[in-house]
Amino acid sequence: MASTAVQSQTIPQESSSSQWEETSPATTLESNDGSRDSSPAAATPTGDFASPQHPLSLDPAHELPQELINQGWKKFWSKRENRPYFWNKMTNESLWEMPRMANSSQYDPMTDPLGIQCSPMPSESPATPVIAAKRRASDTDGSSSPSAKRFVLGGPWDLEVQTIAVMWERTPSLLPPPHPQIELLRANYVGRLRQHYQEMCHSREGIDAPKESFNRWLLERKVADTGSDPVLPSACFREISMSMYREIMNDIPIKLVRPKYSGDARKQLSKYAEAAKKMIESRNVSPRSRKIVKWNVEDAFQWLRKTQNATYDDYLERLAHLKHQCQPHLTEAAKSSVEGICLKIYHLSIDYAKKIHDKHWALLNEHGIAEIRSSLQVTNPKKVLCYPVQLALSSPRLPTVEFVQDKDMTILTFNGDSVRINSLYFQKLEQLYRWNCSDDRKFENFLSRVWCLLKRYQTYFGVSNNEGHCTQGALPVSVFQALQRNFDVSFECFASPLNCYFRQFCSAFPDTDGFFGSRGPILDFRPVSGSFEANPPFCEELMETVVEHFEKLLSHSNEPLSFIVFMAEWRDPTPVALAKLEASSFRRHHVVVSAMEHEYRHGFQHVCNRTEVNIKSAHGTVAVWLQNEAGYSRWGPTKERIEAFLDSYKLNRDREHQEIIAEVPVTDIAITTATAAITTTATVAITTTTTTTTATLAANVITTATTPCKSVTK
């Protein structure tokens, strides 16, 4: 992707007096140094968004000689740079200095700033054409503006860290481009599937659907799914999900929770015994199983009647004994019913995925976009710095999305369906989009794609309070800083555009996230060198597959390659993934951070209050360094590095960073000239709430970007 220079822009506080800081609907131009800029498009803005003029002139265009006007030149005033600039509506060229006329000896300020070589009389021979400096968002030396010209978007991230991850060139993705109508349809189908799951668990087994079970089912299914839908599984080798099966069985006959007091433990033992007796009597089981369960239940009731002053531990011990004796027989009794639930949910998912696929392609076909059925190949692939996922198919013009800013929240609405995001994180998405999206330099589809992104993650995690946030928890900012400073980590293996710390990351959805920098799912990403952080969501099948994936990458590369993997310290029993990780031949070091002595960042940090972002971890965290020989030589976990790493995990380190960010309030959204251009071209409807604050924005956009597909010389 080409690099781009971008202008900082604020939305006016009142729509009745809206003016742009820089006039233009943002046609992209390339400057002499390879940077790009936004300049006025051929269509002149009208109404509230008409081009601003110098306060001393009613018509800036008439200040130019007639010859320049005939050539298409006009003069405009840059409020930020505080000087005029010139734009040609025929060629889309944009200059800081007045263009030279064909038969003029006018001096050129770039080559003759004092006018020494300029003759006062017109010359008979045409002057040698000199290219004037093209207008940029800001000069490199910053001398033309009283304010600093390079702004960094401040927040709980570091988007300035450049990637060192190297991979082989790869083909574009064949997934269809996202569309708000299809995303809304998918959200309805996934919500319907969640409801079916709850109803079947309640009607067949008398329990509520296990918490987060559906989300983990989506994660587990996607490990083996080869279907076309990015969310709903539709082509899995095994139709019955062992993850869903285990979690339902674990809540039969009742869901057990750790009691707080002895009285609660006694009640739970009694309820379990009663539920086990009722279940075994109502199911078709062998006489032996029925006899064993009834005998153990009656024994538990007799113990409860005889023992009135048992301790808390006595009740827990008795409950564990009863479950150990009864659960195998209860599992056998419920097996066919639970398998039926898993099969029904999977078959409904296949049906819904097909309906979404057909509707999506019918919509794209209406815009002349046909499905690519043949596989794509890269001829003569080269090693390159990693770059975002690219879609093989072009995107149609997306429908209108309404934009409203309410204090520090931004609300996007499509067809009456609203999604919310913290305004600071909205600016983050804008910056990531500017760096990574190559097919929408005018930001015409920006708000629609942000709506699709937010709706996708809302659909994926569910609409209940705090549902799904555990699968999106992130490391503290201080830990990321220590990883980058000591181990050159510049890439996250499990993140999203909403919670990423670095600008390069892998995420679950390449179609919606690729516009914001995602390198795609980690299992499809095969780097040959680099230093990576991996904090997988809590799904045993996914974690196990990821460990195997990392070991395969390390064994196939002779270049420096390092993965620092974080997992919850679950014991009794130890998960297979954690056991594999600790027994790996590539393990160089591992540390354990104790429970309640460190924090994680909330999985919904893009919508929750700042004071609720940091959450104490109820379990310990294991960090394991997997490195090949070259990676160990370059980023080995030395004693000094490990000490610095553990120091970054201390409590309140992240809160100190959060307080620094909170000192700079976020008021009106910093939406760029390119985004404002969306309104003038009738792509989006923007509504802003009236505010009176004059506080500066928390940050502005960076005016430089890097080319994501730069070859690496070996």
PDB file of C-alpha atoms in Angstrom, residues 248-342:
ATOM      1  CA  ILE A 248     -23.424 -29.170  29.143  1.00  0.00           C
ATOM      2  CA  MET A 249     -22.504 -32.419  30.889  1.00  0.00           C
ATOM      3  CA  ASN A 250     -20.622 -30.494  33.559  1.00  0.00           C
ATOM      4  CA  ASP A 251     -23.854 -28.666  34.524  1.00  0.00           C
ATOM      5  CA  ILE A 252     -25.944 -31.866  34.758  1.00  0.00           C
ATOM      6  CA  PRO A 253     -27.959 -32.425  36.876  1.00  0.00           C
ATOM      7  CA  ILE A 254     -27.425 -28.891  38.313  1.00  0.00           C
ATOM      8  CA  LYS A 255     -24.754 -26.229  37.913  1.00  0.00           C
ATOM      9  CA  LEU A 256     -22.317 -26.291  40.798  1.00  0.00           C
ATOM     10  CA  VAL A 257     -20.687 -23.107  42.066  1.00  0.00           C
ATOM     11  CA  ARG A 258     -18.213 -22.614  44.855  1.00  0.00           C
ATOM     12  CA  PRO A 259     -20.330 -21.785  47.918  1.00  0.00           C
ATOM     13  CA  LYS A 260     -19.480 -18.830  50.087  1.00  0.00           C
ATOM     14  CA  TYR A 261     -20.629 -20.131  53.482  1.00  0.00           C
ATOM     15  CA  SER A 262     -21.205 -23.504  55.133  1.00  0.00           C
ATOM     16  CA  GLY A 263     -24.967 -23.076  54.837  1.00  0.00           C
ATOM     17  CA  ASP A 264     -24.639 -22.578  51.086  1.00  0.00           C
ATOM     18  CA  ALA A 265     -22.486 -25.708  50.819  1.00  0.00           C
ATOM     19  CA  ARG A 266     -25.102 -27.755  52.706  1.00  0.00           C
ATOM     20  CA  LYS A 267     -27.922 -26.513  50.440  1.00  0.00           C
ATOM     21  CA  GLN A 268     -25.915 -27.273  47.297  1.00  0.00           C
ATOM     22  CA  LEU A 269     -25.220 -30.841  48.450  1.00  0.00           C
ATOM     23  CA  SER A 270     -28.917 -31.364  49.107  1.00  0.00           C
ATOM     24  CA  LYS A 271     -29.961 -29.895  45.739  1.00  0.00           C
ATOM     25  CA  TYR A 272     -27.460 -32.036  43.834  1.00  0.00           C
ATOM     26  CA  ALA A 273     -28.650 -35.217  45.545  1.00  0.00           C
ATOM     27  CA  GLU A 274     -32.308 -34.397  44.836  1.00  0.00           C
ATOM     28  CA  ALA A 275     -31.601 -33.535  41.162  1.00  0.00           C
ATOM     29  CA  ALA A 276     -29.548 -36.708  40.629  1.00  0.00           C
ATOM     30  CA  LYS A 277     -32.351 -38.889  42.072  1.00  0.00           C
ATOM     31  CA  LYS A 278     -34.991 -37.173  39.920  1.00  0.00           C
ATOM     32  CA  MET A 279     -32.930 -37.502  36.755  1.00  0.00           C
ATOM     33  CA  ILE A 280     -32.015 -41.168  37.184  1.00  0.00           C
ATOM     34  CA  GLU A 281     -35.657 -42.064  37.787  1.00  0.00           C
ATOM     35  CA  SER A 282     -36.881 -40.293  34.640  1.00  0.00           C
ATOM     36  CA  ARG A 283     -34.287 -41.610  32.152  1.00  0.00           C
ATOM     37  CA  ASN A 284     -33.953 -44.929  30.427  1.00  0.00           C
ATOM     38  CA  VAL A 285     -30.866 -46.364  32.160  1.00  0.00           C
ATOM     39  CA  SER A 286     -29.687 -49.774  33.270  1.00  0.00           C
ATOM     40  CA  PRO A 287     -30.972 -51.126  36.596  1.00  0.00           C
ATOM     41  CA  ARG A 288     -27.415 -51.160  37.926  1.00  0.00           C
ATOM     42  CA  SER A 289     -26.885 -47.435  37.231  1.00  0.00           C
ATOM     43  CA  ARG A 290     -30.229 -46.567  38.815  1.00  0.00           C
ATOM     44  CA  LYS A 291     -29.385 -48.628  41.900  1.00  0.00           C
ATOM     45  CA  ILE A 292     -25.932 -47.051  42.371  1.00  0.00           C
ATOM     46  CA  VAL A 293     -27.194 -43.486  42.059  1.00  0.00           C
ATOM     47  CA  LYS A 294     -30.148 -44.028  44.387  1.00  0.00           C
ATOM     48  CA  TRP A 295     -27.983 -45.718  47.012  1.00  0.00           C
ATOM     49  CA  ASN A 296     -25.432 -42.845  47.014  1.00  0.00           C
ATOM     50  CA  VAL A 297     -28.183 -40.226  47.111  1.00  0.00           C
ATOM     51  CA  GLU A 298     -29.858 -41.887  50.072  1.00  0.00           C
ATOM     52  CA  ASP A 299     -26.497 -42.160  51.829  1.00  0.00           C
ATOM     53  CA  ALA A 300     -25.949 -38.411  51.334  1.00  0.00           C
ATOM     54  CA  PHE A 301     -29.389 -37.583  52.764  1.00  0.00           C
ATOM     55  CA  GLN A 302     -28.748 -39.746  55.827  1.00  0.00           C
ATOM     56  CA  TRP A 303     -25.421 -38.001  56.390  1.00  0.00           C
ATOM     57  CA  LEU A 304     -27.131 -34.599  56.180  1.00  0.00           C
ATOM     58  CA  ARG A 305     -29.789 -35.635  58.720  1.00  0.00           C
ATOM     59  CA  LYS A 306     -27.228 -36.989  61.185  1.00  0.00           C
ATOM     60  CA  THR A 307     -24.620 -34.248  60.801  1.00  0.00           C
ATOM     61  CA  GLN A 308     -25.833 -30.810  61.867  1.00  0.00           C
ATOM     62  CA  ASN A 309     -22.549 -29.046  62.680  1.00  0.00           C
ATOM     63  CA  ALA A 310     -20.346 -30.106  59.774  1.00  0.00           C
ATOM     64  CA  THR A 311     -17.643 -27.729  58.613  1.00  0.00           C
ATOM     65  CA  TYR A 312     -17.455 -26.024  55.240  1.00  0.00           C
ATOM     66  CA  ASP A 313     -14.784 -28.461  54.043  1.00  0.00           C
ATOM     67  CA  ASP A 314     -16.866 -31.449  55.177  1.00  0.00           C
ATOM     68  CA  TYR A 315     -19.740 -30.398  52.908  1.00  0.00           C
ATOM     69  CA  LEU A 316     -17.437 -29.825  49.952  1.00  0.00           C
ATOM     70  CA  GLU A 317     -15.774 -33.193  50.476  1.00  0.00           C
ATOM     71  CA  ARG A 318     -19.123 -34.965  50.674  1.00  0.00           C
ATOM     72  CA  LEU A 319     -20.368 -33.240  47.507  1.00  0.00           C
ATOM     73  CA  ALA A 320     -17.214 -34.189  45.602  1.00  0.00           C
ATOM     74  CA  HIS A 321     -17.651 -37.817  46.714  1.00  0.00           C
ATOM     75  CA  LEU A 322     -21.301 -37.889  45.625  1.00  0.00           C
ATOM     76  CA  LYS A 323     -20.531 -36.390  42.230  1.00  0.00           C
ATOM     77  CA  HIS A 324     -17.665 -38.826  41.693  1.00  0.00           C
ATOM     78  CA  GLN A 325     -19.972 -41.772  42.367  1.00  0.00           C
ATOM     79  CA  CYS A 326     -23.024 -40.544  40.425  1.00  0.00           C
ATOM     80  CA  GLN A 327     -21.707 -38.467  37.526  1.00  0.00           C
ATOM     81  CA  PRO A 328     -20.613 -41.367  35.234  1.00  0.00           C
ATOM     82  CA  HIS A 329     -24.093 -42.866  35.410  1.00  0.00           C
ATOM     83  CA  LEU A 330     -25.797 -39.486  34.932  1.00  0.00           C
ATOM     84  CA  THR A 331     -23.562 -38.804  31.937  1.00  0.00           C
ATOM     85  CA  GLU A 332     -24.547 -42.112  30.357  1.00  0.00           C
ATOM     86  CA  ALA A 333     -28.214 -41.316  30.957  1.00  0.00           C
ATOM     87  CA  ALA A 334     -27.957 -37.862  29.317  1.00  0.00           C
ATOM     88  CA  LYS A 335     -25.556 -38.765  26.501  1.00  0.00           C
ATOM     89  CA  SER A 336     -28.048 -39.146  23.655  1.00  0.00           C
ATOM     90  CA  SER A 337     -29.948 -36.006  24.668  1.00  0.00           C
ATOM     91  CA  VAL A 338     -26.840 -33.827  24.925  1.00  0.00           C
ATOM     92  CA  GLU A 339     -25.482 -35.130  21.618  1.00  0.00           C
ATOM     93  CA  GLY A 340     -28.840 -34.236  20.101  1.00  0.00           C
ATOM     94  CA  ILE A 341     -28.440 -30.650  21.310  1.00  0.00           C
ATOM     95  CA  CYS A 342     -24.955 -30.393  19.785  1.00  0.00           C
TER      96      CYS A 342
END
